[in-house]
């Protein structure tokens, strides 16, 4: 979550006054990096993953399962321990490969019940390193567990099913309705106590003029009263002005209502950051990975429960988006513009709004016609030597106000730092992030892929991480083109939220990923050379057809596995969802042009490089998981959790996920992790945990 | 007797034809598809030079010669037919898109200094692998020469002084069937140990000693064959490439031998008989999708005459070492045309 510098954080009215200065200095710092780093070349492919955990207290015999708020103590214990991994030696690799990884690193997160862990140093592209990811993730989990109390567990559910439910859900207990969050569901103590975090939450609320409104449609089951009124909403609180929000319609019927940043930023995700060889390749990767965001979001769906109720959505994304939405009524378009500068169509946390590559394949029609930018800032960047497209990107990010400002940082502009730039950059949470090198220029241009949901097992987390790494290599090797209009990516992001979207919905996706047939003797460089080739330039450009002909609707099965596989394995679409699936169907389910599929592309790449049998076998298991998740042969975590709840004897078919169900769900997750840590398959748990085989398969 | 050198150019951005089909685990489609599309592209390129009159690259004296030979068909006729693509392209005379260099006919002609040839960065930054396929029916005594020929084309096209790994595929070897134990056992009697060792000593080790191939490898060697091979060769293979239905089921004796002897077991998905004689004739003949290079006795269409025998195939890949990006990949194939 960025740098955790200490200092005097300004409250919103004061911070607002300094917003212009921070932006101005941030742009100066950005130009400083730009001029230092734009010519950086030949950086190696390095990448890193981030795994986030919830910390829960659980014991088999205690019916209460709670969020542990001991983040600071646990991090302290981790920091004090000189021999971190002593009791966690993962089984040596079959091939005898010895890891050169330093111990993993643990970081605080927004929620006081969260931890983040990263590898001790970035991964390279050696295939043997790809295999290390899973054991390293297990090592991280083991180390974390060893620095907790015996009844505390790091688990990788995206959200805690009962956060914000009436009664006790944290350990220790704190009353709700604190001065910072003013939430009627969660206490201020739910957030990391470092001044940055409560200030972030308070200033977002203050800038917005009311509490955030995180409303998720409730899943309507047989016995769910309809219209459904969230029974946990208290309409009679009068402690804070914001208590009026619910009386002013903040909690509509048929929605689970939440009112604090913790409901969003308390979610765990799986993020991957790649280092590009140079600026050009970084921009290419940013653009090309962007249309994959919604696909990977739907494929990793793991968030079907909020505040003790089944939601009618499967992923966390929009909830986080709403939980940090600091837009004023004027910016939202609810009131005419008077004080604010512009209407802003999206939250600070939202799908990408820009493409940034100078790729000739990027047609102007793909760009967002509603993009809001700060023209003054763009001009400053252009004057500073930045090109139009990248200047547009940053001039868009900089339409926002900085939320957390420390008084000490405003004394003088330090061009050897990037703190003001990062202030804006790191509070623009789009589904990709384009990261310039740090002030000392010691590392390269990087691209962060942010949409994936955390998975329950490290096997799955490693599988998705490695898959994304391979996809980037495929994109760069085959010079693939995933461009579709940004508006269609936005639409896909919404589509990805639907219950079982992975099986029941179709997504806009580019039909032909390959470069148009070029003449072999004139083919340009496939590796993203920074100098355009003269032959390519002298050739008359291929005439473009209509943009709408370049993409069509596809199932995720088709996108991941290819049309041929999807046709042969139409998938296990749940009966109740079949009707929903029909809403956008053409008469012919599969168009006549066959899409090759991302996994066959990855396999073709692997066929072309030297891979040893052990590595290929492990990679095959990862690809197999993803293949089957996409086809419905295996369930997403979201579907498994729904099934778990539905088959629980305490579930009354009324959408409510009570304490006992939550206790048993967390218990199952803990057990799965324990089995995985011991290096055992999940076979022994199959009879005990419902749906396990449909969730994780037989392979393990 | 004419030597033919077929080439694919850089196929890495060649489109969907190089993407493997579901269930396919061993195939030569990549080679045949990319040869076919490269031939077609070379012809269209030629038509383009007529069309745009820019005459760069391959449009040298051959252009006029070709049209002259065509007699009644002036360039205009060809240009008019341009939209018809393959059909009109097939009628092009061979000299329009192939070229002779020394004793060899290059199909298509190669502009060694053109775009797409050579590497973007210095060769040391790449992991370059070449795999030579010795084809069935070709006398083993010729393999040393074929290996030199094949490797020299790879080094020339990449502009590299050496390959990092040279893998040798001998004819007749495989791991057949679903049961890996059985496959390993059956492998022991495949191929010809004598010929393979002789080829290795006379041809392959030489390339290594000459500094043209840093490491050597074999393909499809089962545990028994590999054990015997290791005892008889001077430069040991560092790699054994295997193709198994499921790479998680390596025959345990092979796994153990490889571990004990420090040999890397790599996965591949090529078929051993990668360019059968009939396939080559189809590629160059007058049938659907053929290049129209060979004479057709049935229709009387003119072209090269005589018996055509594939001799060797070499596949090459250049991967940027610390980025895992494949920059260049392609094939050469050598064939002999025996005058009638």
Coordinates of N, CA, C and O in Angstrom, one line a residue, chain A residues 498-597:
Chain A
X498 N -21.3 -11.0 -12.5 CA -22.5 -11.8 -12.4 C -22.2 -13.2 -11.7 O -21.1 -13.7 -11.9
X499 N -23.2 -13.7 -11.0 CA -23.0 -15.0 -10.4 C -22.7 -16.0 -11.5 O -23.3 -16.0 -12.5
X500 N -21.6 -16.8 -11.3 CA -21.2 -17.7 -12.3 C -20.9 -17.2 -13.7 O -21.1 -17.8 -14.7
X501 N -20.4 -15.9 -13.7 CA -20.2 -15.3 -15.0 C -19.2 -16.1 -15.8 O -19.3 -16.2 -17.0
X502 N -18.3 -16.8 -15.1 CA -17.3 -17.6 -15.8 C -18.0 -18.6 -16.8 O -17.5 -19.0 -17.8
X503 N -19.2 -19.1 -16.4 CA -19.8 -20.1 -17.2 C -21.0 -19.6 -18.0 O -21.4 -20.1 -19.0
X504 N -21.7 -18.5 -17.4 CA -23.0 -18.2 -18.0 C -22.9 -16.9 -18.8 O -23.9 -16.5 -19.5
X505 N -21.8 -16.2 -18.8 CA -21.8 -14.9 -19.5 C -20.8 -14.9 -20.6 O -19.9 -15.8 -20.7
X506 N -21.0 -14.0 -21.5 CA -20.0 -13.9 -22.6 C -19.4 -12.5 -22.6 O -20.0 -11.5 -22.2
X507 N -18.2 -12.5 -23.1 CA -17.4 -11.3 -22.9 C -16.9 -10.8 -24.3 O -16.6 -11.6 -25.2
X508 N -16.8 -9.5 -24.5 CA -16.2 -9.0 -25.7 C -14.7 -9.3 -25.8 O -14.0 -9.1 -24.8
X509 N -14.3 -9.9 -26.9 CA -12.9 -10.3 -27.0 C -12.5 -10.2 -28.5 O -13.3 -10.5 -29.4
X510 N -11.3 -9.9 -28.7 CA -10.8 -9.7 -30.0 C -10.7 -11.1 -30.8 O -10.2 -12.1 -30.3
X511 N -11.2 -11.1 -32.0 CA -11.3 -12.3 -32.8 C -9.9 -12.8 -33.2 O -9.6 -14.0 -33.1
X512 N -9.1 -11.9 -33.8 CA -7.9 -12.3 -34.3 C -6.7 -11.6 -33.6 O -6.6 -10.4 -33.6
X513 N -5.9 -12.4 -32.9 CA -4.9 -11.8 -32.0 C -3.6 -11.6 -32.8 O -2.7 -10.9 -32.3
X514 N -3.5 -12.1 -34.0 CA -2.3 -12.2 -34.7 C -2.1 -10.9 -35.6 O -3.1 -10.4 -36.0
X515 N -0.8 -10.6 -35.8 CA -0.6 -9.5 -36.7 C -1.1 -9.9 -38.1 O -1.1 -11.0 -38.4
X516 N -1.6 -8.9 -38.9 CA -2.0 -9.2 -40.2 C -0.9 -9.8 -41.0 O 0.3 -9.6 -40.7
X517 N -1.2 -10.7 -41.9 CA -0.2 -11.4 -42.6 C 0.8 -10.5 -43.3 O 0.4 -9.7 -44.2
X518 N 2.0 -10.4 -42.7 CA 3.0 -9.5 -43.3 C 3.9 -10.4 -44.1 O 4.0 -11.6 -44.0
X519 N 4.6 -9.8 -45.0 CA 5.5 -10.5 -45.9 C 6.8 -10.8 -45.0 O 7.3 -10.0 -44.4
X520 N 7.2 -12.1 -45.2 CA 8.3 -12.6 -44.3 C 9.5 -11.7 -44.4 O 10.2 -11.5 -43.5
X521 N 9.8 -11.3 -45.6 CA 11.1 -10.6 -45.8 C 11.0 -9.2 -45.2 O 12.0 -8.5 -45.1
X522 N 9.8 -8.8 -44.8 CA 9.7 -7.4 -44.3 C 9.2 -7.4 -42.8 O 8.8 -6.4 -42.3
X523 N 9.2 -8.5 -42.2 CA 8.7 -8.6 -40.9 C 9.5 -7.7 -39.9 O 10.7 -7.8 -40.0
X524 N 8.9 -7.0 -39.0 CA 9.6 -6.2 -38.1 C 10.1 -7.0 -36.9 O 10.1 -8.3 -37.0
X525 N 10.6 -6.4 -36.0 CA 11.1 -7.0 -34.8 C 10.0 -7.5 -33.9 O 9.1 -6.8 -33.6
X526 N 10.1 -8.8 -33.5 CA 9.0 -9.3 -32.6 C 9.3 -9.0 -31.2 O 8.4 -9.3 -30.3
X527 N 10.4 -8.4 -30.8 CA 10.6 -8.4 -29.3 C 10.5 -7.0 -28.8 O 11.1 -6.6 -27.8
X528 N 9.7 -6.2 -29.4 CA 9.4 -4.9 -28.9 C 10.6 -3.9 -29.0 O 10.9 -3.2 -28.1
X529 N 11.2 -3.9 -30.1 CA 12.4 -3.0 -30.3 C 11.9 -1.6 -30.1 O 10.8 -1.2 -30.5
X530 N 12.7 -0.8 -29.6 CA 12.3 0.6 -29.3 C 12.4 1.5 -30.6 O 11.9 2.5 -30.7
X531 N 13.1 1.0 -31.6 CA 13.2 1.7 -32.8 C 12.4 1.1 -33.9 O 12.5 -0.1 -34.2
X532 N 11.4 1.9 -34.4 CA 10.5 1.3 -35.4 C 11.3 1.0 -36.7 O 12.3 1.7 -37.0
X533 N 11.0 -0.1 -37.3 CA 11.8 -0.5 -38.5 C 11.3 0.3 -39.7 O 10.1 0.6 -39.9
X534 N 12.3 0.6 -40.5 CA 12.0 1.4 -41.7 C 11.1 0.7 -42.7 O 10.2 1.3 -43.3
X535 N 11.2 -0.6 -42.8 CA 10.4 -1.4 -43.7 C 9.0 -1.3 -43.4 O 8.1 -1.1 -44.2
X536 N 8.7 -1.4 -42.1 CA 7.3 -1.4 -41.6 C 6.7 0.0 -41.9 O 5.5 0.1 -42.3
X537 N 7.5 1.0 -41.8 CA 7.0 2.4 -42.0 C 6.8 2.7 -43.5 O 5.8 3.4 -43.8
X538 N 7.6 2.1 -44.3 CA 7.5 2.4 -45.7 C 6.3 1.7 -46.4 O 5.9 2.0 -47.5
X539 N 5.9 0.6 -45.7 CA 4.8 -0.2 -46.3 C 3.5 0.5 -46.2 O 3.2 1.1 -45.1
X540 N 2.7 0.5 -47.2 CA 1.4 1.2 -47.1 C 0.6 0.5 -46.0 O 0.6 -0.7 -45.9
X541 N -0.1 1.2 -45.1 CA -0.8 0.6 -44.0 C -1.9 -0.3 -44.5 O -2.6 0.1 -45.5
X542 N -2.1 -1.4 -43.8 CA -3.3 -2.2 -44.1 C -4.6 -1.4 -43.8 O -4.7 -0.9 -42.7
X543 N -5.5 -1.4 -44.7 CA -6.7 -0.7 -44.4 C -7.5 -1.4 -43.2 O -7.6 -2.6 -43.2
X544 N -8.0 -0.6 -42.3 CA -8.7 -1.2 -41.2 C -10.2 -1.3 -41.6 O -10.8 -0.5 -42.2
X545 N -10.8 -2.4 -41.1 CA -12.2 -2.5 -41.2 C -12.9 -1.9 -40.0 O -12.2 -1.3 -39.2
X546 N -14.2 -2.0 -40.0 CA -14.9 -1.4 -38.8 C -14.4 -2.0 -37.5 O -14.2 -3.2 -37.5
X547 N -14.3 -1.2 -36.5 CA -13.8 -1.7 -35.2 C -14.7 -2.8 -34.6 O -14.3 -3.8 -34.1
X548 N -16.0 -2.6 -34.9 CA -17.0 -3.6 -34.3 C -16.8 -5.0 -34.9 O -17.2 -6.0 -34.3
X549 N -16.1 -5.1 -36.1 CA -15.9 -6.4 -36.7 C -14.7 -7.1 -36.1 O -14.4 -8.3 -36.3
X550 N -13.9 -6.3 -35.3 CA -12.7 -6.9 -34.7 C -12.9 -7.8 -33.5 O -12.0 -8.5 -33.1
X551 N -14.1 -7.6 -32.9 CA -14.3 -8.4 -31.6 C -15.7 -9.0 -31.7 O -16.5 -8.6 -32.5
X552 N -15.9 -10.0 -30.8 CA -17.2 -10.6 -30.7 C -17.4 -11.1 -29.3 O -16.4 -11.1 -28.5
X553 N -18.6 -11.6 -29.0 CA -18.8 -12.1 -27.6 C -18.3 -13.5 -27.6 O -18.5 -14.3 -28.5
X554 N -17.6 -13.8 -26.5 CA -17.1 -15.2 -26.3 C -17.3 -15.6 -24.9 O -17.3 -14.8 -24.0
X555 N -17.5 -16.9 -24.7 CA -17.5 -17.4 -23.3 C -16.0 -17.5 -22.8 O -15.1 -17.5 -23.6
X556 N -15.9 -17.6 -21.5 CA -14.5 -17.7 -21.0 C -13.9 -19.0 -21.4 O -12.7 -19.1 -21.6
X557 N -14.7 -20.0 -21.5 CA -14.3 -21.3 -22.0 C -13.6 -21.1 -23.3 O -12.5 -21.6 -23.6
X558 N -14.3 -20.4 -24.2 CA -13.7 -20.2 -25.5 C -12.4 -19.3 -25.5 O -11.5 -19.6 -26.2
X559 N -12.4 -18.3 -24.7 CA -11.3 -17.4 -24.6 C -10.1 -18.2 -24.1 O -9.0 -18.1 -24.6
X560 N -10.3 -19.0 -23.0 CA -9.2 -19.7 -22.4 C -8.8 -20.9 -23.2 O -7.6 -21.2 -23.4
X561 N -9.7 -21.7 -23.6 CA -9.4 -23.0 -24.1 C -9.5 -23.1 -25.7 O -9.1 -24.0 -26.3
X562 N -10.1 -22.1 -26.3 CA -10.2 -22.1 -27.7 C -11.6 -22.6 -28.1 O -12.3 -23.3 -27.4
X563 N -12.0 -22.2 -29.3 CA -13.3 -22.5 -29.8 C -13.5 -24.1 -29.9 O -14.6 -24.6 -29.5
X564 N -12.5 -24.7 -30.4 CA -12.6 -26.2 -30.6 C -12.9 -26.9 -29.3 O -13.8 -27.7 -29.2
X565 N -12.1 -26.5 -28.3 CA -12.3 -27.2 -27.0 C -13.7 -26.8 -26.4 O -14.4 -27.7 -25.8
X566 N -14.0 -25.5 -26.5 CA -15.3 -25.1 -25.9 C -16.5 -25.8 -26.6 O -17.5 -26.2 -25.9
X567 N -16.4 -26.1 -27.9 CA -17.4 -26.8 -28.6 C -17.5 -28.2 -28.1 O -18.6 -28.7 -27.9
X568 N -16.4 -28.8 -27.8 CA -16.4 -30.2 -27.4 C -16.7 -30.3 -25.9 O -17.1 -31.4 -25.5
X569 N -16.4 -29.3 -25.1 CA -16.7 -29.3 -23.7 C -17.5 -28.1 -23.3 O -17.0 -27.2 -22.7
X570 N -18.8 -28.2 -23.6 CA -19.6 -27.0 -23.4 C -19.8 -26.6 -21.9 O -20.3 -25.6 -21.6
X571 N -19.3 -27.5 -21.0 CA -19.2 -27.0 -19.7 C -20.4 -27.4 -18.9 O -21.5 -27.8 -19.4
X572 N -20.2 -27.2 -17.6 CA -21.2 -27.7 -16.6 C -22.0 -26.5 -16.1 O -21.7 -26.0 -15.0
X573 N -22.8 -25.9 -16.9 CA -23.5 -24.7 -16.5 C -24.7 -25.1 -15.6 O -25.5 -25.9 -15.8
X574 N -24.7 -24.4 -14.4 CA -25.7 -24.8 -13.4 C -27.1 -24.5 -14.0 O -27.3 -23.5 -14.7
X575 N -28.0 -25.4 -13.7 CA -29.4 -25.2 -14.3 C -30.0 -23.9 -14.1 O -30.5 -23.3 -15.0
X576 N -29.8 -23.4 -12.8 CA -30.5 -22.2 -12.5 C -29.9 -21.0 -13.2 O -30.6 -20.0 -13.4
X577 N -28.7 -21.2 -13.8 CA -28.1 -20.0 -14.5 C -28.3 -20.1 -16.0 O -28.0 -19.2 -16.7
X578 N -28.8 -21.2 -16.4 CA -29.0 -21.4 -17.9 C -29.8 -20.3 -18.5 O -29.5 -19.8 -19.6
X579 N -30.9 -19.9 -17.8 CA -31.7 -18.9 -18.3 C -31.0 -17.6 -18.5 O -31.1 -16.9 -19.5
X580 N -30.2 -17.2 -17.5 CA -29.4 -16.0 -17.6 C -28.4 -16.0 -18.7 O -28.2 -15.0 -19.3
X581 N -28.0 -17.2 -19.0 CA -27.0 -17.4 -20.1 C -27.6 -17.0 -21.5 O -26.9 -16.7 -22.4
X582 N -28.9 -17.2 -21.5 CA -29.5 -17.0 -22.8 C -29.7 -15.5 -23.2 O -30.0 -15.2 -24.4
X583 N -29.5 -14.7 -22.3 CA -29.9 -13.3 -22.5 C -29.2 -12.6 -23.6 O -29.6 -11.7 -24.3
X584 N -27.9 -13.1 -23.9 CA -27.2 -12.4 -24.9 C -26.7 -13.3 -26.0 O -25.8 -13.1 -26.7
X585 N -27.4 -14.4 -26.1 CA -27.0 -15.4 -27.1 C -27.5 -15.1 -28.5 O -28.6 -14.7 -28.8
X586 N -26.5 -15.3 -29.4 CA -26.9 -15.2 -30.8 C -27.6 -16.6 -31.1 O -27.5 -17.5 -30.3
X587 N -28.1 -16.7 -32.3 CA -28.7 -18.0 -32.7 C -27.7 -19.1 -32.7 O -27.9 -20.2 -32.3
X588 N -26.4 -18.7 -33.1 CA -25.4 -19.7 -33.1 C -24.4 -19.4 -32.0 O -23.9 -18.3 -31.9
X589 N -24.2 -20.4 -31.1 CA -23.5 -20.1 -29.9 C -22.0 -19.8 -30.3 O -21.4 -18.9 -29.7
X590 N -21.5 -20.5 -31.2 CA -20.1 -20.2 -31.6 C -20.0 -19.7 -33.0 O -20.5 -20.3 -33.9
X591 N -19.4 -18.6 -33.1 CA -19.3 -18.0 -34.4 C -18.4 -18.8 -35.3 O -17.8 -19.7 -34.9
X592 N -18.4 -18.5 -36.6 CA -17.7 -19.4 -37.5 C -16.2 -19.2 -37.4 O -15.5 -20.1 -37.8
X593 N -15.7 -18.1 -36.9 CA -14.3 -18.0 -36.8 C -13.8 -18.6 -35.5 O -14.3 -18.2 -34.4
X594 N -12.9 -19.5 -35.6 CA -12.4 -20.2 -34.4 C -11.3 -19.3 -33.7 O -10.4 -18.8 -34.3
X595 N -11.5 -19.2 -32.4 CA -10.5 -18.5 -31.6 C -9.5 -19.6 -31.0 O -10.0 -20.6 -30.5
X596 N -8.2 -19.3 -31.1 CA -7.3 -20.3 -30.7 C -7.3 -20.7 -29.2 O -7.0 -21.8 -28.9
X597 N -7.6 -19.7 -28.3 CA -7.6 -20.0 -26.9 C -6.2 -19.7 -26.3 O -5.2 -19.9 -26.9

